[in-house]
XYZ file of C-alpha atoms in Angstrom:
457
model
C -14.990 12.442 -22.465
C -12.272 11.546 -24.931
C -10.021 8.649 -25.848
C -6.862 9.823 -24.092
C -4.911 6.980 -22.516
C -2.161 6.871 -19.935
C 1.346 6.371 -21.324
C 2.820 2.850 -21.265
C 6.260 3.692 -19.904
C 6.737 1.537 -16.783
C 9.367 -1.210 -16.849
C 9.805 -4.204 -14.515
C 12.460 -2.323 -12.532
C 10.013 0.468 -11.697
C 7.167 -1.970 -10.979
C 9.367 -3.673 -8.365
C 10.420 -0.317 -6.917
C 6.823 0.896 -6.726
C 5.521 -2.314 -5.147
C 8.326 -2.316 -2.581
C 8.320 1.451 -2.142
C 4.794 1.748 -0.778
C 5.527 -0.871 1.892
C 9.084 0.215 2.698
C 8.128 2.990 5.076
C 9.580 4.454 8.257
C 6.453 3.276 10.093
C 7.274 -0.331 9.170
C 10.386 -0.091 11.363
C 8.038 0.580 14.288
C 5.796 -2.305 13.231
C 8.837 -4.602 12.938
C 9.786 -3.850 16.544
C 6.194 -4.501 17.650
C 6.428 -7.871 15.874
C 9.636 -8.613 17.786
C 7.837 -7.767 21.027
C 5.350 -10.621 20.546
C 8.024 -13.335 20.342
C 10.940 -14.427 22.519
C 14.629 -13.893 21.801
C 15.838 -12.856 18.360
C 13.099 -14.782 16.554
C 11.247 -11.943 14.853
C 12.698 -13.193 11.565
C 10.482 -16.285 11.807
C 7.292 -14.216 12.008
C 8.450 -11.799 9.301
C 9.469 -14.470 6.816
C 6.241 -16.361 7.563
C 4.261 -13.198 6.862
C 6.193 -12.679 3.638
C 5.571 -16.260 2.498
C 1.867 -15.889 3.245
C 1.792 -12.676 1.216
C 3.142 -14.667 -1.740
C -0.194 -16.531 -1.665
C -2.055 -13.235 -1.975
C 0.384 -12.034 -4.651
C -0.387 -15.120 -6.734
C -4.104 -14.323 -6.510
C -3.574 -10.684 -7.489
C -1.330 -11.778 -10.368
C -4.066 -13.950 -11.865
C -6.701 -11.253 -11.333
C -4.500 -8.570 -12.898
C -3.730 -10.747 -15.934
C -7.414 -11.519 -16.384
C -8.546 -7.910 -15.914
C -5.592 -5.526 -16.499
C -6.988 -2.136 -15.547
C -6.302 0.917 -13.411
C -9.500 0.001 -11.525
C -7.618 -2.798 -9.746
C -9.642 -4.437 -6.973
C -12.643 -2.312 -7.948
C -13.068 -4.354 -11.133
C -11.841 -7.687 -9.733
C -14.428 -7.732 -6.948
C -17.206 -6.341 -9.150
C -16.862 -9.243 -11.582
C -16.389 -11.807 -8.808
C -19.104 -10.640 -6.382
C -21.279 -7.611 -7.115
C -20.928 -3.877 -7.584
C -21.933 -2.953 -4.038
C -19.342 -5.230 -2.438
C -16.733 -4.022 -4.910
C -17.394 -0.336 -4.325
C -17.623 -0.573 -0.552
C -14.449 -2.616 -0.135
C -12.354 -0.706 -2.670
C -13.274 2.734 -1.293
C -12.762 1.495 2.270
C -9.393 0.032 1.345
C -8.271 3.153 -0.478
C -9.275 5.282 2.513
C -7.481 3.092 5.047
C -4.339 2.943 2.917
C -4.247 6.742 2.743
C -5.069 7.258 6.408
C -3.048 4.339 7.760
C 0.106 4.642 5.716
C 0.305 8.428 5.432
C -0.798 8.990 9.034
C 1.597 6.540 10.657
C 4.427 7.504 8.335
C 4.008 11.216 9.037
C 4.032 10.691 12.784
C 7.137 8.495 12.884
C 9.021 10.735 10.445
C 8.192 13.818 12.488
C 9.600 12.168 15.608
C 12.793 11.254 13.777
C 13.386 14.705 12.310
C 12.278 16.395 15.540
C 15.284 14.857 17.282
C 17.724 16.231 14.718
C 16.072 19.568 13.858
C 14.077 20.560 16.962
C 13.701 24.160 15.750
C 11.753 23.107 12.650
C 8.045 22.283 13.191
C 7.552 18.543 12.439
C 4.564 19.241 10.208
C 6.756 21.370 7.936
C 8.789 18.298 6.907
C 5.628 16.426 5.955
C 4.414 19.370 3.859
C 7.731 19.623 2.008
C 7.952 15.886 1.244
C 4.343 15.669 0.083
C 4.813 18.763 -2.080
C 7.910 17.209 -3.679
C 6.202 13.945 -4.653
C 3.050 15.772 -5.776
C 4.995 17.950 -8.203
C 6.920 14.942 -9.544
C 3.729 12.969 -10.097
C 2.047 15.842 -11.897
C 5.145 16.346 -14.045
C 5.024 12.782 -15.326
C 5.160 9.104 -14.460
C 8.575 8.564 -15.992
C 10.221 11.127 -13.719
C 8.389 9.797 -10.670
C 9.298 6.254 -11.712
C 13.032 6.932 -12.118
C 13.043 8.719 -8.767
C 11.282 5.719 -7.220
C 13.897 3.340 -8.652
C 16.888 5.247 -7.302
C 15.491 5.812 -3.815
C 13.986 2.343 -3.306
C 17.001 0.303 -4.382
C 19.367 2.619 -2.543
C 17.251 2.271 0.585
C 17.214 -1.534 0.434
C 20.991 -1.636 0.046
C 21.522 0.834 2.903
C 19.329 -1.161 5.299
C 21.250 -4.354 4.548
C 24.617 -2.648 5.103
C 23.702 -1.165 8.497
C 22.118 -4.488 9.516
C 25.264 -6.455 8.684
C 27.367 -3.927 10.606
C 25.199 -4.467 13.691
C 25.322 -8.254 13.377
C 29.092 -8.157 12.862
C 29.514 -5.986 15.956
C 27.558 -8.604 17.901
C 29.722 -11.385 16.432
C 26.578 -12.759 14.763
C 25.488 -14.159 18.140
C 21.687 -14.430 18.353
C 19.593 -15.047 21.450
C 17.468 -18.214 21.009
C 16.881 -17.589 17.288
C 14.664 -20.671 16.855
C 12.459 -20.466 19.978
C 9.702 -17.847 19.425
C 7.643 -18.964 22.435
C 3.910 -19.723 22.571
C 1.607 -20.070 19.584
C -0.503 -17.069 20.608
C 2.442 -14.662 20.491
C 3.662 -16.051 17.177
C 0.202 -15.758 15.571
C -0.105 -12.131 16.699
C 3.419 -11.452 15.445
C 2.622 -12.889 12.018
C -0.693 -10.992 11.888
C 1.003 -7.667 12.623
C 3.885 -8.682 10.375
C 1.480 -8.510 7.442
C 1.575 -4.721 7.874
C 5.235 -4.791 6.856
C 4.035 -5.698 3.359
C 0.913 -3.535 3.293
C 0.240 -2.119 -0.152
C 2.545 -4.290 -2.266
C -0.453 -5.118 -4.486
C -1.278 -1.449 -5.038
C 0.963 -1.627 -8.061
C -1.934 -3.295 -9.929
C -3.635 0.060 -10.761
C -0.572 0.774 -12.922
C -1.552 -2.077 -15.267
C -2.463 0.364 -18.043
C 0.970 2.013 -17.899
C 3.354 -0.968 -17.980
C 5.063 -2.001 -21.196
C 3.991 -5.617 -20.560
C 1.093 -6.811 -18.370
C 3.089 -9.731 -16.947
C 5.491 -7.264 -15.358
C 2.927 -6.580 -12.632
C 2.938 -10.153 -11.333
C 6.713 -10.518 -11.642
C 7.250 -7.188 -9.928
C 5.061 -8.066 -6.933
C 6.840 -11.399 -6.413
C 10.322 -9.891 -6.635
C 9.361 -7.032 -4.320
C 8.016 -9.436 -1.691
C 11.210 -11.471 -1.793
C 13.415 -8.397 -1.361
C 11.257 -7.006 1.425
C 11.036 -10.301 3.345
C 14.806 -10.704 3.529
C 15.493 -7.016 4.262
C 12.892 -6.751 7.043
C 13.977 -10.025 8.669
C 17.670 -9.115 8.745
C 17.084 -5.506 9.844
C 14.713 -6.452 12.688
C 17.058 -9.096 14.066
C 19.939 -6.607 13.837
C 17.950 -4.115 15.927
C 17.130 -6.640 18.658
C 20.752 -7.811 18.747
C 22.112 -4.282 19.211
C 19.473 -2.848 21.577
C 17.383 -4.437 24.370
C 13.946 -5.252 23.038
C 12.033 -3.391 25.771
C 13.927 -0.187 24.911
C 13.017 -0.524 21.240
C 9.348 -1.275 21.907
C 9.029 1.784 24.173
C 10.311 4.173 21.480
C 8.270 5.860 18.741
C 11.417 5.863 16.591
C 13.216 2.603 17.486
C 15.384 2.674 14.377
C 16.923 5.938 15.595
C 17.723 4.348 18.962
C 19.306 1.436 17.095
C 21.437 3.615 14.805
C 22.628 5.884 17.619
C 23.539 2.890 19.784
C 25.405 1.271 16.913
C 27.354 4.201 15.442
C 26.639 7.243 17.602
C 26.070 10.580 15.856
C 27.056 9.362 12.376
C 24.673 6.444 12.777
C 21.835 8.798 13.700
C 22.567 10.950 10.635
C 22.605 7.844 8.452
C 19.259 6.714 9.842
C 17.736 10.158 9.273
C 18.702 9.833 5.601
C 17.188 6.332 5.512
C 13.992 7.614 7.163
C 13.650 10.436 4.659
C 14.194 8.029 1.769
C 11.671 5.551 3.197
C 9.022 8.233 3.667
C 9.570 9.671 0.203
C 9.253 6.234 -1.448
C 6.065 5.571 0.504
C 4.473 8.912 -0.317
C 5.559 8.688 -3.965
C 4.416 5.097 -4.503
C 1.136 5.840 -2.731
C 0.581 8.898 -4.890
C 1.335 6.903 -8.054
C -1.078 4.087 -7.262
C -3.945 5.737 -5.389
C -4.238 8.624 -7.866
C -4.698 6.099 -10.704
C -7.333 4.287 -8.687
C -9.156 7.564 -8.067
C -9.113 8.557 -11.736
C -10.353 5.095 -12.754
C -13.143 5.270 -10.171
C -14.131 8.709 -11.446
C -14.395 7.555 -15.060
C -16.691 4.784 -13.763
C -18.790 7.544 -12.094
C -18.035 6.271 -8.590
C -16.195 9.466 -7.664
C -17.010 12.947 -9.038
C -16.026 13.289 -12.705
C -13.486 15.994 -11.942
C -11.087 13.333 -10.640
C -10.865 11.760 -14.099
C -9.317 14.857 -15.636
C -5.870 14.387 -17.151
C -3.190 16.905 -17.980
C -2.908 17.369 -21.735
C 0.775 18.209 -21.327
C 1.955 15.423 -19.000
C -0.817 12.801 -19.429
C -1.226 12.460 -15.662
C -4.452 12.566 -13.571
C -3.539 15.886 -12.006
C -6.801 16.544 -10.163
C -6.587 13.214 -8.316
C -2.938 13.901 -7.469
C -3.667 17.374 -6.085
C -6.644 16.045 -4.109
C -4.438 13.360 -2.565
C -1.941 16.047 -1.559
C -4.527 17.939 0.494
C -6.081 14.781 1.970
C -2.632 13.561 3.022
C -1.828 16.907 4.641
C -5.061 16.718 6.645
C -4.487 13.143 7.769
C -0.899 13.892 8.773
C -1.999 16.875 10.834
C -4.672 14.892 12.692
C -2.284 12.056 13.581
C 0.415 14.473 14.746
C -2.151 16.002 17.120
C -3.725 12.761 18.408
C -0.608 10.489 18.463
C -2.779 7.461 17.569
C -0.345 6.005 15.087
C -0.144 2.451 16.515
C -3.871 1.947 15.956
C -3.321 2.811 12.299
C -0.709 0.070 11.955
C -3.115 -2.571 13.214
C -6.043 -1.133 11.253
C -4.060 -1.305 8.009
C -2.871 -4.856 8.792
C -6.447 -6.031 9.437
C -7.816 -4.396 6.271
C -4.967 -5.832 4.247
C -5.803 -9.343 5.452
C -9.495 -8.863 4.660
C -8.690 -7.766 1.094
C -6.421 -10.799 0.656
C -9.290 -13.066 1.717
C -11.545 -11.424 -0.864
C -8.817 -11.743 -3.523
C -8.664 -15.494 -2.910
C -12.456 -15.755 -3.126
C -12.430 -13.625 -6.292
C -10.031 -16.036 -8.027
C -12.294 -18.963 -7.072
C -15.459 -17.217 -8.295
C -13.943 -15.980 -11.558
C -12.588 -19.439 -12.377
C -16.251 -20.485 -12.356
C -17.784 -17.386 -13.980
C -15.119 -16.735 -16.639
C -13.549 -20.153 -17.274
C -12.594 -19.513 -20.902
C -11.195 -15.991 -20.541
C -7.447 -15.699 -21.292
C -5.201 -15.582 -18.241
C -1.573 -14.521 -18.921
C -0.822 -15.707 -15.392
C -2.760 -18.638 -13.938
C -2.041 -20.094 -10.513
C -0.907 -23.700 -10.729
C -2.399 -26.424 -8.550
C -6.052 -25.641 -9.149
C -7.744 -23.872 -6.242
C -5.222 -24.856 -3.565
C -3.496 -21.464 -3.301
C -6.695 -19.337 -3.437
C -8.276 -21.518 -0.741
C -5.125 -21.322 1.397
C -5.170 -17.543 1.024
C -8.698 -17.413 2.432
C -8.001 -19.906 5.221
C -4.796 -18.167 6.331
C -5.716 -14.482 6.192
C -9.234 -14.675 7.674
C -7.993 -15.693 11.146
C -5.086 -13.246 10.900
C -7.529 -10.369 10.386
C -9.594 -11.552 13.361
C -6.456 -11.855 15.496
C -5.490 -8.224 14.851
C -8.983 -6.865 15.546
C -9.399 -9.029 18.658
C -6.256 -7.596 20.248
C -7.126 -3.940 19.569
C -10.664 -2.746 20.251
C -10.009 0.698 18.779
C -8.900 -0.817 15.480
C -12.171 -2.776 15.356
C -14.235 0.323 16.179
C -12.421 2.459 13.600
C -12.812 -0.201 10.918
C -16.542 -0.603 11.659
C -17.079 3.170 11.535
C -15.159 3.511 8.259
C -17.114 0.616 6.756
C -20.421 2.266 7.714
C -19.392 5.572 6.119
C -18.308 3.836 2.900
C -21.532 1.818 2.790
C -23.612 4.985 3.111
C -21.564 6.649 0.356
C -22.031 3.673 -1.991
C -25.801 3.606 -1.403
C -26.401 7.354 -1.672
C -23.647 9.291 -3.455
C -22.752 6.691 -6.113
C -26.329 6.274 -7.441
C -26.589 10.077 -7.590
C -23.348 10.370 -9.586
C -24.385 7.642 -12.022
C -27.856 9.150 -12.458
C -26.309 12.579 -13.055
C -23.996 11.122 -15.694
C -26.818 9.301 -17.485
C -28.934 12.475 -17.503
C -26.136 14.407 -19.234
C -25.596 11.835 -21.990
C -27.256 12.234 -25.390
C -30.340 10.006 -25.593
C -28.846 7.855 -28.346
C -25.760 7.035 -26.294
C -27.520 5.971 -23.108
C -27.154 2.381 -22.068
C -27.439 0.433 -18.832
C -24.635 1.142 -16.373
C -21.964 -1.536 -16.522
C -18.569 -1.874 -14.878
C -15.772 -2.190 -17.398
C -12.058 -1.827 -17.422
C -12.013 0.567 -20.336
C -12.980 4.111 -21.038
C -11.610 7.531 -21.703
C -10.969 10.340 -19.264
C -11.703 14.003 -19.220
C -9.046 16.346 -20.415
C -7.845 19.439 -18.720
């Protein structure tokens, strides 16, 4: 082990782009249409904005936790200090796994359907391989390059979505069908619950806490990203339902392509292909940025094999974790392309996201009691009102998602069991192996911290 540290090069602009980039995926267009299917008329914007506002509650909790414990460990350290190591390990590994499987799997499937329409001669899997290879090489090369790329693509994508949305609304003379009458409470609750998926992963920017120029940029970046995403998703979804009958959109695996072709014909389809590619690249890149840092931090805590904590001496990036993510993502993408079970992944990710938000609220409450005098660069105003609201709101939303999809519940239970077994068998072995290799004078009781070096290449 040595004292190498990750470079502090990230600015607020890139934090916003990374937070928004992981959530701004092609698969979210499918989820947005599913949200619209739960409510009447052109009222999807109500559910989407409600979901965005609720995510601000969770963002406030993550902002306080990140300021209190700024580390690449992210939720791994937050939940360890707030609850215990077993809860922390099980939840963080489960969450990391579902983010990889859910986001990469669903994104790969939807992107393959989009590109399959335009380039039928090219195997869909080939596009996924090329995009993943591109972001892997950029991430190995260095965070600054990956960050600048993320900035350009994310902000360009947001602007493009707003332009095509306004064109569709203008073509429809801005006439909406019952925009304030979403229907029954049951449909609206399910719409809001699934709408949470539209923002899945915004908080995964917290593992970059050791690479920002200022810690407060993490909290500001998450808030700004949520605001941009809420407005963009709401306007784009309403534009789709205005231009195309809702039942046609819901029946398609690539509803945004149907929308673009209906609106502008061939040029519209080409435009949407470019948007889809940009959305997938931002998702893969932001996921690679965040999850690789989480893996390296977990490895230096001896939760994952030590090899994942190795860093490139030339680029100061956790190259082993990045390469491992590349191969895992390829495997996941291949499985989903064969099974076509991408909708289950959307609901699974939404449910897991809500569960983590509940735990984040509880973590803020517990750490206010356990660490009352510790400095907090960002502290939620109003006492415990917002953390309690976060728990009260997201717990039933998670139950609502799992209640409506039995397969999502089964998959989540199976994944939880696997993670629990890993935490109770593999983790103790890794920690014992590490302690056995240490010089006798350096041995001390295992303790979770937010600091430490990493192995060099």
